[in-house]
Coordinates of C-alpha atoms and ligand atoms in Angstrom, one line a residue:
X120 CA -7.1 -5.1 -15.7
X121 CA -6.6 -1.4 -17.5
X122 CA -6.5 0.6 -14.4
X123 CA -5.6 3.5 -16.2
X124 CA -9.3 3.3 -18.0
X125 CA -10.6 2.5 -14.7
X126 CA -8.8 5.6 -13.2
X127 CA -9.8 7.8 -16.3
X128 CA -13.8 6.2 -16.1
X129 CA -13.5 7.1 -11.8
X130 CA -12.5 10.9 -12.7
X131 CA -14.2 11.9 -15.4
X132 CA -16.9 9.6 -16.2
X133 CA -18.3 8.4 -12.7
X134 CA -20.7 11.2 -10.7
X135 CA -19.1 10.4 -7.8
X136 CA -20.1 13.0 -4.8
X137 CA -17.9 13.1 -1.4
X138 CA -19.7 11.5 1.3
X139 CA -17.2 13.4 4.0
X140 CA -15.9 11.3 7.2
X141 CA -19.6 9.6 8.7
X142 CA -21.7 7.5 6.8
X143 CA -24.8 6.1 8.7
X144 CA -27.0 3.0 7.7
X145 CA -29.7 6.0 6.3
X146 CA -27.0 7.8 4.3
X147 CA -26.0 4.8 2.8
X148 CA -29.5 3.5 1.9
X149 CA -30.3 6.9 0.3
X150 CA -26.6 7.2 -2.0
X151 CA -27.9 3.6 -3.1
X152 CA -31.1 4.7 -4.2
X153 CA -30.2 5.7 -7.5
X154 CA -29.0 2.3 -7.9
X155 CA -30.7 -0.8 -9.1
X156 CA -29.2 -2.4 -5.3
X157 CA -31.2 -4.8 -3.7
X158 CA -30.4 -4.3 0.3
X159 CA -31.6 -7.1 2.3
X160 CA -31.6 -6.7 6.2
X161 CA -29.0 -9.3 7.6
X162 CA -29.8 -8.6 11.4
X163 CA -30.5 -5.8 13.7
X164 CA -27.4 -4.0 15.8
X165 CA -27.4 -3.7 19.7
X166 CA -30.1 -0.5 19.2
X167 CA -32.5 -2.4 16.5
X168 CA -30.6 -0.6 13.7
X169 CA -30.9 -3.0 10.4
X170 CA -27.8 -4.7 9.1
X171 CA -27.6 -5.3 5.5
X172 CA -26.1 -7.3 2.6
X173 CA -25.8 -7.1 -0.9
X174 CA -25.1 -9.7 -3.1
X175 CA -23.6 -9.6 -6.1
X176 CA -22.7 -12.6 -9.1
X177 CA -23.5 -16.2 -9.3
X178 CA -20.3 -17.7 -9.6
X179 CA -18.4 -20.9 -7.8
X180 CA -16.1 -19.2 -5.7
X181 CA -17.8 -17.1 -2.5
X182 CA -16.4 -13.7 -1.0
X183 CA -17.3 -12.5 2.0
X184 CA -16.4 -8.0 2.0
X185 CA -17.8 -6.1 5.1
X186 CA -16.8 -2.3 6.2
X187 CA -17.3 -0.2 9.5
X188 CA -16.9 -3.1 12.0
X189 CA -15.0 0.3 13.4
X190 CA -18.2 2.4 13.1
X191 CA -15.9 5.6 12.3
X192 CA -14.1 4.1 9.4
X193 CA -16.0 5.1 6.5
X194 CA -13.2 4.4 3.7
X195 CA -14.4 1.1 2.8
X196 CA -18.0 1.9 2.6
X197 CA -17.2 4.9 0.1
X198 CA -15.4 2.2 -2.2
X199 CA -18.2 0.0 -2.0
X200 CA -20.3 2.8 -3.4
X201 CA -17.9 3.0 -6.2
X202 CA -17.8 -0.4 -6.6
X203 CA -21.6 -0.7 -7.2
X204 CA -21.2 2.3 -9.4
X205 CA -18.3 0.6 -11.6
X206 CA -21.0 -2.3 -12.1
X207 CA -24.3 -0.4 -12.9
X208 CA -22.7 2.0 -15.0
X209 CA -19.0 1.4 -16.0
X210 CA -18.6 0.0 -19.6
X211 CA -15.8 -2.2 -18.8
X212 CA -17.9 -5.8 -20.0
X213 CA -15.0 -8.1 -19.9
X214 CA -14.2 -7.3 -16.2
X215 CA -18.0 -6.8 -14.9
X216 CA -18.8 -10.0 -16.6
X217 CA -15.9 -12.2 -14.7
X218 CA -17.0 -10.6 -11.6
X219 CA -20.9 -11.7 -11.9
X220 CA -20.0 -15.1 -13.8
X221 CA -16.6 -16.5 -11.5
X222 CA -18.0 -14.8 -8.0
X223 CA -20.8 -14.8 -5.7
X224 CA -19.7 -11.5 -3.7
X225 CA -21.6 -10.9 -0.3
X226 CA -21.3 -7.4 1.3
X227 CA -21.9 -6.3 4.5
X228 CA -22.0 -2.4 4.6
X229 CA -21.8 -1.0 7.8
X230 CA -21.9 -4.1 10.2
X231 CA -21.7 -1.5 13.0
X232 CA -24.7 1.1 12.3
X233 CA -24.4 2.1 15.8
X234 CA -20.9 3.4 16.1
X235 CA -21.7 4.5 12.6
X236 CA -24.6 7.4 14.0
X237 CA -22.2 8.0 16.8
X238 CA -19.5 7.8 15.2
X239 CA -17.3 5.5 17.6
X240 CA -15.1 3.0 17.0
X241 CA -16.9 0.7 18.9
X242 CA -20.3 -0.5 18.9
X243 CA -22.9 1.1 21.2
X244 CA -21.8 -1.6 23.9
X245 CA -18.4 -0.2 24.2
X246 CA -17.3 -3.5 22.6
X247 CA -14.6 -3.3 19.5
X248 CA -16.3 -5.7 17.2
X249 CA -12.5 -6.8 15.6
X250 CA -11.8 -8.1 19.5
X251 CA -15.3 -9.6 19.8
X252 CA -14.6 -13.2 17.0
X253 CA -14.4 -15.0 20.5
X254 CA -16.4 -14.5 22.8
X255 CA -19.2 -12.9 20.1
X256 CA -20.5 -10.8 22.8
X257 CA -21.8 -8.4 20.5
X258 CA -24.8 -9.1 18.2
X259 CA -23.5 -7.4 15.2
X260 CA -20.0 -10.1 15.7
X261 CA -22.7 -12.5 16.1
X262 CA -24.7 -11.6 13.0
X263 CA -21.1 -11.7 11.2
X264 CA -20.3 -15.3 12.8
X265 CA -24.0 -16.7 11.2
X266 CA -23.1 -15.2 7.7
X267 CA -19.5 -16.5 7.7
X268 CA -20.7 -20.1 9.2
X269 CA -23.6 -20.6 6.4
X270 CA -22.0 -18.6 3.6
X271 CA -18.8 -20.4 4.0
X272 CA -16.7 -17.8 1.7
X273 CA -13.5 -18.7 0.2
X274 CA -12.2 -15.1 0.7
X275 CA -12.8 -12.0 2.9
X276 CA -12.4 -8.7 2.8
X277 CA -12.1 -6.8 6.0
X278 CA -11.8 -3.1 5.4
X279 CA -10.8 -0.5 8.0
X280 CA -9.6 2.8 8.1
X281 CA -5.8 3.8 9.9
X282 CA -4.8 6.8 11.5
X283 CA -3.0 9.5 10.1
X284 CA 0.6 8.2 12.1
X285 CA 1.3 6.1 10.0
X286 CA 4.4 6.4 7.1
X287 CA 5.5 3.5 5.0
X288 CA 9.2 2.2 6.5
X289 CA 12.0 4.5 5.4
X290 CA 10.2 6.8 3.1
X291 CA 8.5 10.1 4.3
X292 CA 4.9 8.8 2.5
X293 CA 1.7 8.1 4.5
X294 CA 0.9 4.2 4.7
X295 CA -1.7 5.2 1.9
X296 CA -3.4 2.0 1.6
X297 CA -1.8 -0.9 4.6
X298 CA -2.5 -4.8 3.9
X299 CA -2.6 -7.4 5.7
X300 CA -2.7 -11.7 5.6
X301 CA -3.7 -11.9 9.2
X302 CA -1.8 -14.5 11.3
X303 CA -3.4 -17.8 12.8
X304 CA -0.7 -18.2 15.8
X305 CA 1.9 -16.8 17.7
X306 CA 4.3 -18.0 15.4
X307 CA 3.1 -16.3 12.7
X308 CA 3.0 -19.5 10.6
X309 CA 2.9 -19.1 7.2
X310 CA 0.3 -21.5 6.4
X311 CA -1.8 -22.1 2.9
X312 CA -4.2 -20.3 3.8
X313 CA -2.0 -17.1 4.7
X314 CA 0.1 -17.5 1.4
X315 CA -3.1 -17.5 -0.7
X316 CA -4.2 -14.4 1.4
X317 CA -0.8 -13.0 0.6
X318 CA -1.0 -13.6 -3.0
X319 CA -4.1 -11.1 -3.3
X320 CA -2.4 -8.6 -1.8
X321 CA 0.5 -8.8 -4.0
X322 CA -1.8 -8.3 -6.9
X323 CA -3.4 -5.4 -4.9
X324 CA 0.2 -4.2 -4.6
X325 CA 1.2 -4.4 -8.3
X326 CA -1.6 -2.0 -9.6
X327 CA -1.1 0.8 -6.4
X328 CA 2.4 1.0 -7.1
X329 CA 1.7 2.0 -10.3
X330 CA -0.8 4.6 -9.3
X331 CA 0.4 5.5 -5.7
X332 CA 4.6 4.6 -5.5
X333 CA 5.7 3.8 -2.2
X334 CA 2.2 4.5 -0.6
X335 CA 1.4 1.2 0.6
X336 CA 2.4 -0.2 3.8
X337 CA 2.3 -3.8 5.4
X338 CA 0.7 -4.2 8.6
X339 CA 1.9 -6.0 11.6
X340 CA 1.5 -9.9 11.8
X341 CA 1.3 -10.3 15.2
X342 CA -1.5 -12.6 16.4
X343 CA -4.4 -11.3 18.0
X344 CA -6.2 -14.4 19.2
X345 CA -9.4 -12.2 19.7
X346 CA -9.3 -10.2 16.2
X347 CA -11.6 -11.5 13.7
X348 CA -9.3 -11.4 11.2
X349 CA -6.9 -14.0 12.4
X350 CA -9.8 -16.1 14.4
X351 CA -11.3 -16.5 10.4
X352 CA -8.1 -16.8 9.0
X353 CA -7.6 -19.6 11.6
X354 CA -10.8 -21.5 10.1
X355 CA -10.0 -21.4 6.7
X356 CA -11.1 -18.5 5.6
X357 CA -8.6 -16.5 3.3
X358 CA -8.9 -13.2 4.7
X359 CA -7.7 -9.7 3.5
X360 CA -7.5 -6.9 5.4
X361 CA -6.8 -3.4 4.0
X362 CA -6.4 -0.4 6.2
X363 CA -7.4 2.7 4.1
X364 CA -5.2 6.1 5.2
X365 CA -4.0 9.5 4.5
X366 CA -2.9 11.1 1.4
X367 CA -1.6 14.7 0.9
X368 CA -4.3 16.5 2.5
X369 CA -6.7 14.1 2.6
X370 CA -8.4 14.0 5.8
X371 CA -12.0 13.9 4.3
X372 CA -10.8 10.7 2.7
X373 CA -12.1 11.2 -0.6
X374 CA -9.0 10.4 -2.5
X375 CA -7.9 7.5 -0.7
X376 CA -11.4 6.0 -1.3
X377 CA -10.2 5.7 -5.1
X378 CA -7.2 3.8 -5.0
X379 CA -9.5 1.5 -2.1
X380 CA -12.0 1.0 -4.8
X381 CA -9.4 0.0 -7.2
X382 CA -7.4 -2.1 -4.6
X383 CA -10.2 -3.6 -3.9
X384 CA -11.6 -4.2 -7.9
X385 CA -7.9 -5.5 -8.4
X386 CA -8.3 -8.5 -5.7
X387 CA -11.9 -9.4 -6.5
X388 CA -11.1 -9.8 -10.4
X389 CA -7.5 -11.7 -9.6
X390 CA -10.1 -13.8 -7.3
X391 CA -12.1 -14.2 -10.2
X392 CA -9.3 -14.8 -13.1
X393 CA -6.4 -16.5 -11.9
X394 CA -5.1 -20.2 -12.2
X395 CA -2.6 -19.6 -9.1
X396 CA -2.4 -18.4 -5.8
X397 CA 1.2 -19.0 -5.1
X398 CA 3.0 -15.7 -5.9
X399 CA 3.0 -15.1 -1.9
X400 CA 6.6 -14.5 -2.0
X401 CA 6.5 -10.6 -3.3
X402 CA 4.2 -9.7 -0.1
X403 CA 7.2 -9.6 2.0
X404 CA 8.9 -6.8 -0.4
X405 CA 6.0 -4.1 0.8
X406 CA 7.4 -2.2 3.3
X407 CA 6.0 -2.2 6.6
X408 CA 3.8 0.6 8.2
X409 CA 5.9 2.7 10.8
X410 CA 4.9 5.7 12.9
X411 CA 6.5 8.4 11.9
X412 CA 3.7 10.9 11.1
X413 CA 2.0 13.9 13.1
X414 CA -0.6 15.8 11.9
X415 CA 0.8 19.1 12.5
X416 CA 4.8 19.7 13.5
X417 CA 5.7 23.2 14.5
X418 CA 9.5 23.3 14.7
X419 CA 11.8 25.5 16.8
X420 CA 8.4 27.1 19.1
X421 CA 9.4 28.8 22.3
X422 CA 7.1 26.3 24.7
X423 CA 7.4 26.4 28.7
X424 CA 10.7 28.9 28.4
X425 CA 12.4 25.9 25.7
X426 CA 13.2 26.0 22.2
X427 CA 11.4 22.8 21.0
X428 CA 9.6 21.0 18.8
X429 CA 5.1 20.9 18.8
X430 CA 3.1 18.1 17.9
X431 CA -0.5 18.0 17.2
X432 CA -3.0 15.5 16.3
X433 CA -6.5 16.3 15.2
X434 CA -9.3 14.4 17.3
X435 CA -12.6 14.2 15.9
X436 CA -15.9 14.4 17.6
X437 CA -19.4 14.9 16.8
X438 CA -20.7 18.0 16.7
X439 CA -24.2 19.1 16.0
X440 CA -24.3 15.6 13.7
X441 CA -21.2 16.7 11.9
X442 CA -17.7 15.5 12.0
X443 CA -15.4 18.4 13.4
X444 CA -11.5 18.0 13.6
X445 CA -10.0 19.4 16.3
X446 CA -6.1 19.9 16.7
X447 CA -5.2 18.9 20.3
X448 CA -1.4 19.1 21.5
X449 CA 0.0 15.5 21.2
X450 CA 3.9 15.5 22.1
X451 CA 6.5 18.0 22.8
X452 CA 10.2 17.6 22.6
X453 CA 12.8 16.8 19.4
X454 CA 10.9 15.6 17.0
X455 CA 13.6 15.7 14.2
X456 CA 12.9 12.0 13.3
X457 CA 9.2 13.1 13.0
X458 CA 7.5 14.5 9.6
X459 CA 4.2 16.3 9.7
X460 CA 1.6 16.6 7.4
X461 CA 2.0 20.3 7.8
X462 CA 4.9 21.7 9.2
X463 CA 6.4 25.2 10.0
X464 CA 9.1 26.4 11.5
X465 CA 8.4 29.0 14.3
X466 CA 12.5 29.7 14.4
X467 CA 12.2 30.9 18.0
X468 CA 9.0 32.2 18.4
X469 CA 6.0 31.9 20.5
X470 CA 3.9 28.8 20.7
X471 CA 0.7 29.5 22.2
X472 CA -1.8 26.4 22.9
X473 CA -5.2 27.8 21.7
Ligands
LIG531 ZN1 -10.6 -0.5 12.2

């Protein structure tokens, strides 16, 4: 795959428009309009909102791709966009055709419409749909456990946003773009299933470390034995997640939404192409994700009669239906093994909590 045409195409070519940080189930259905998508209503959430799929290619092998089980974590839904966009209107035949001929790709857009219009991680409920593959209290974690029982995909894709904390290990980058080959026990056994998983990724890997060096992060393995991730990985399914993060001043999410897209492009067409799964091995070199990262560090602030260092984290909330960040104090002490996005050193002075 040329991802430099495919970068080139993305920024110059592709009428892409930022969507910002919410997308609800209406948003999404009016950006698709323009496109020649057929959306066909899967289920209805917790407060009647529809659930829909889009399907994609007639081929053998099945992939399963859903976004905004976190109703709040709009990343994967923007790529999906560009994704659809790449097919309808990107010139790039020999890849498009692979795609539709070697795949039958299902995609579940927003399985959580509700957090989505209130933008919350969970679902109206209160119930995280990624601890719900159990017990399938939820009906949006059921209406995912029908389409994964009579689908039957060879591959998923779970996509998810992650927080601004997050550095890849030893380097003082954001975990731009985190993976992960769930785990299917305690052990962390590395079974078939997770070394296929694992060999995606590494393809995923290859083409962002061209484009984004020492961006990407490996998530933690341990076993949740309630995350849908590692219940599906436990059945068979070959599942991917990626965790879509910050980039240099990023926090609409609008550039990391690229390099998801083209993660994402990358493992569908190494899906589609390859002979082998078995170059798991390589997985193991991407550093892991470590937490390292506040939004905001004043340094050397005069706080409570000290000389210390500020941390801040944004929180977001709804306001007036629009996302607003707001800075909130998060930690105060040395934080000289810290980095912030934006730092500045107050050498003495004042720090005064607004
Ligand atoms: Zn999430």
């Amino acid at each position: 795959m040329d991802f430099k045409e495919i970068i080139k195409w993305y920024e110059n070519t592709y009428l892409r428009k930022n969507i910002g940080l919410q997308i609800t189930v209406e948003n999404l259905v009016s950006i698709l309009n323009v496109y020649n998508v057929n959306l066909k209503e899967l289920c209805k959430s917790e407060n009647n909102k529809p659930i829909y799929s889009i399907k994609i290619g007639s081929g053998n092998k099945k992939v399963l791709i859903w976004t905004q089980m976190h109703g709040n974590e709009s990343t994967g839904t923007k790529s999906i966009i560009d994704l659809l966009a790449f097919l309808e209107t990107s010139n790039f035949n020999f890849i498009k055709t692979k795609l539709f001929e070697e795949l039958t790709i299902l995609i579940i857009p927003i399985l959580n419409p509700d957090g989505a219009e209130a933008y919350t991680r969970d679902n109206i409920l209160g119930v995280d749909l990624n601890r719900d593959a159990v017990d399938l209290i939820a009906k949006e974690s059921k209406c995912l456990n029908k389409i994964l029982n009579d689908f039957k995909p060879e591959f998923c894709f779970n996509l998810h946003d992650q927080r601004t904390i997050f550095n890849v290990e030893g380097t003082k980058n954001p975990a731009t773009i985190s993976f992960l080959a769930p785990s299917v026990n305690e052990e962390r056994t590395l079974t078939e299933s997770r070394k296929k998983t694992m060999s995606v990724i590494v393809s995923m890997n290859e083409i962002l470390q061209k484009v984004i060096p020492n961006h990407v992060g490996r998530y933690t393995d341990e076993f949740y034995p309630k995350a849908t991730g590692d219940n599906f990985q436990k059945a068979g399914y070959h599942t991917i997640l990626i965790e879509a993060g910050h980039y240099k001043n990023d926090y609409d999410r609008e550039v990391v939404r690229k390099f998801n897209f083209l993660a994402l492009l990358q493992g569908l067409f190494f899906i589609a192409t390859t002979k082998s799964f078995k170059n798991y091995l390589p997985y193991f070199d991407i550093p892991n994700n470590d937490k390292k990262f506040y939004d905001v560090i004043y340094r050397n602030a005069l706080y409570e009669n000290k000389i210390q260092d500020i941390a801040l984290q944004y929180k977001y909330k709804l306001v007036n239906n629009s996302v607003e960040k707001i800075l909130e104090l998060e930690k105060v002490g040395d934080l000289s093994n810290y980095y912030g996005h934006f730092e500045e050193n107050l050498s003495g002075n004042i720090f005064y909590l607004i």
